[in-house]
CSV table of C-alpha atoms in Angstrom, one decimal:
chain,number,residue,atom,x,y,z
L,203,MET,CA,32.2,36.2,27.5
L,204,HIS,CA,34.1,40.0,28.5
L,205,THR,CA,35.0,39.3,32.5
L,206,PRO,CA,35.3,42.8,33.9
L,207,THR,CA,38.4,44.4,35.2
L,208,PRO,CA,38.2,43.9,39.0
L,209,GLN,CA,38.9,46.9,41.2
L,210,VAL,CA,42.6,46.7,42.4
L,211,THR,CA,43.1,48.1,45.7
L,212,LEU,CA,46.3,47.6,48.5
L,213,GLN,CA,45.0,47.4,51.6
L,214,PRO,CA,46.6,48.2,55.3
L,215,VAL,CA,47.7,44.6,56.3
L,216,THR,CA,45.9,44.4,60.0
L,217,SER,CA,45.4,41.5,62.5
L,218,ASP,CA,42.6,40.5,60.2
L,219,ASN,CA,44.8,39.7,57.3
L,220,TYR,CA,48.2,38.8,58.2
L,221,GLU,CA,48.2,35.2,58.5
L,222,ALA,CA,46.4,35.0,55.4
L,223,ILE,CA,48.9,37.2,53.2
L,224,CYS,CA,51.8,34.7,55.2
L,225,GLU,CA,49.4,31.9,53.3
L,226,LEU,CA,49.9,33.3,49.3
L,227,PRO,CA,51.1,30.7,47.4
L,228,LEU,CA,53.8,30.8,44.9
L,229,SER,CA,55.1,28.2,42.3
L,230,ASP,CA,57.9,26.6,43.4
L,231,PRO,CA,60.6,28.6,41.2
L,232,GLN,CA,59.2,31.8,43.0
L,233,LYS,CA,59.7,30.5,46.0
L,234,ASP,CA,63.2,30.7,45.4
L,235,MET,CA,63.2,34.2,43.7
L,236,LEU,CA,60.8,35.8,46.7
L,237,ALA,CA,61.3,36.6,50.1
L,238,SER,CA,58.6,35.0,52.2
L,239,ASN,CA,55.3,37.2,53.4
L,240,THR,CA,55.9,36.3,56.4
L,241,TRP,CA,60.2,37.1,56.6
L,242,SER,CA,58.7,40.8,55.0
L,243,LEU,CA,56.6,41.2,58.0
L,244,LEU,CA,58.9,40.1,60.7
L,245,GLU,CA,60.8,42.9,58.6
L,246,ALA,CA,58.7,46.0,58.9
L,247,ALA,CA,57.4,45.9,62.0
L,248,TYR,CA,60.5,46.1,63.3
L,249,ASN,CA,61.8,49.1,60.8
L,250,PRO,CA,60.2,52.7,60.6
L,251,GLY,CA,59.1,53.9,57.5
L,252,TYR,CA,58.9,50.1,56.4
L,253,GLN,CA,55.2,49.9,54.1
L,254,VAL,CA,53.2,47.4,53.9
L,255,ARG,CA,50.3,46.3,51.7
L,256,ALA,CA,47.8,43.7,51.1
L,257,ILE,CA,46.6,43.6,47.4
L,258,HIS,CA,43.1,43.3,46.9
L,259,ALA,CA,41.2,42.3,43.9
L,260,ASP,CA,37.8,43.6,44.5
L,261,THR,CA,37.4,42.2,48.1
L,262,GLU,CA,39.4,39.3,47.8
L,263,LEU,CA,42.7,39.3,48.8
L,264,VAL,CA,45.4,38.1,45.8
L,265,GLY,CA,49.3,39.9,46.7
L,266,PHE,CA,51.4,41.6,48.8
L,267,MET,CA,53.0,44.8,49.0
L,268,MET,CA,56.3,46.2,51.1
L,269,TRP,CA,58.4,49.4,50.0
L,270,VAL,CA,61.0,51.3,52.0
L,271,PRO,CA,62.2,54.8,51.8
L,272,GLN,CA,66.0,54.8,50.3
L,273,SER,CA,66.6,58.6,50.9
L,274,ALA,CA,64.2,61.4,50.9
L,275,GLN,CA,63.8,61.0,47.4
L,276,ARG,CA,63.9,57.7,46.6
L,277,VAL,CA,61.0,54.3,48.3
L,278,SER,CA,62.3,51.2,47.0
L,279,ILE,CA,60.1,48.2,46.2
L,280,TRP,CA,61.4,45.3,48.0
L,281,ARG,CA,58.2,42.7,47.7
L,282,PHE,CA,55.7,42.6,45.6
L,283,MET,CA,53.7,39.2,44.8
L,284,ILE,CA,50.5,38.1,43.2
L,285,ALA,CA,49.5,34.6,44.6
L,286,LEU,CA,49.8,32.2,42.1
L,287,PRO,CA,46.0,31.4,41.4
L,288,HIS,CA,45.2,34.4,40.5
L,289,GLN,CA,48.9,35.5,38.0
L,290,GLY,CA,48.2,36.0,34.6
L,291,ARG,CA,45.0,38.3,34.6
L,292,GLY,CA,46.9,41.3,34.7
L,293,LEU,CA,46.5,42.1,38.5
L,294,GLY,CA,50.0,43.1,38.8
L,295,SER,CA,50.3,46.0,36.9
L,296,LEU,CA,46.6,47.5,38.3
L,297,ALA,CA,48.8,47.0,41.9
L,298,LEU,CA,51.7,48.5,40.8
L,299,GLN,CA,49.5,51.6,39.0
L,300,ALA,CA,48.0,51.7,43.1
L,301,ALA,CA,51.6,51.8,44.6
L,302,ILE,CA,53.3,54.3,42.3
L,303,ARG,CA,50.6,56.5,42.5
L,304,GLU,CA,50.4,56.2,46.6
L,305,ILE,CA,54.5,56.4,47.1
L,306,ALA,CA,53.9,58.9,44.4
L,307,ALA,CA,52.0,61.4,46.7
L,308,ASP,CA,54.4,61.9,48.5
L,309,PRO,CA,56.3,65.5,46.6
L,310,VAL,CA,59.9,64.5,48.0
L,311,VAL,CA,59.8,61.3,46.1
L,312,ARG,CA,61.6,61.5,43.2
L,313,GLU,CA,61.9,58.2,41.9
L,314,VAL,CA,60.5,54.2,42.9
L,315,GLU,CA,63.4,51.6,42.4
L,316,ILE,CA,62.5,48.0,42.1
L,317,CYS,CA,64.7,45.1,41.7
L,318,TYR,CA,64.5,41.6,40.6
L,319,HIS,CA,66.1,38.1,40.3
L,320,LEU,CA,67.5,38.0,36.8
L,321,ASP,CA,66.0,34.8,35.5
L,322,ASN,CA,62.6,36.5,36.2
L,323,GLU,CA,62.0,37.5,33.0
L,324,GLY,CA,58.3,38.6,34.0
L,325,SER,CA,58.7,40.9,35.9
L,326,ARG,CA,61.1,42.4,34.1
L,327,ARG,CA,58.5,43.2,31.3
L,328,LEU,CA,56.0,44.7,33.8
L,329,TYR,CA,58.4,47.0,34.9
L,330,ALA,CA,59.1,47.9,31.3
L,331,ARG,CA,56.0,48.5,30.5
L,332,HIS,CA,55.8,50.6,33.3
L,333,GLY,CA,58.3,52.9,32.6
L,334,PHE,CA,61.2,51.4,34.5
L,335,VAL,CA,64.9,51.9,33.2
L,336,GLU,CA,67.4,48.9,34.2
L,337,GLU,CA,70.4,50.5,35.6
L,338,GLY,CA,72.3,47.4,36.3
L,339,LEU,CA,73.2,45.2,38.9
L,340,ASP,CA,72.0,46.0,42.6
L,341,ALA,CA,74.6,47.0,45.4
L,342,GLU,CA,74.8,42.4,46.1
L,343,GLY,CA,75.5,42.3,42.1
L,344,GLN,CA,72.5,39.7,42.2
L,345,ASP,CA,69.5,41.3,41.3
L,346,MET,CA,68.9,43.4,38.5
L,347,LEU,CA,67.9,47.7,39.6
L,348,ALA,CA,65.4,49.7,37.7
L,349,VAL,CA,64.0,53.0,38.5
L,350,LEU,CA,61.0,54.7,37.5
L,351,GLY,CA,61.3,58.7,38.4
L,352,VAL,CA,58.0,60.4,39.5
L,353,ASN,CA,57.5,64.2,40.0
L,354,GLY,CA,59.8,65.3,38.8
């Protein structure tokens, strides 16, 4: 029997959901590749312009995302995770599409960038499917930087 695709939305992070976001689980190898949601929420609290979103599949919290302005024309997705029990269902793809739509709603933005750990093959494939083009290593020389053109 075919399970219908859930409605994936990006919701505000609030006093009602931030603790659940901090407790979203990842596999041990994934924990080594991603900053914690707790740290990300702390960063966003003290940096104007940082945007955080809870990822929901229908009404269930399944992930977290944060993006930051790099310049007037470029936004960088710094954090993006789907909790371990919800991986492999296409939710990351739907959440990424929703984030790109929200970011691109600003007509000044021309590029969305994302970085990922060199060993994270799943992320590389996901971002490539959505049109991100690898540009090489980031400024620290640790992660791959990929860029998607929007509004142009």
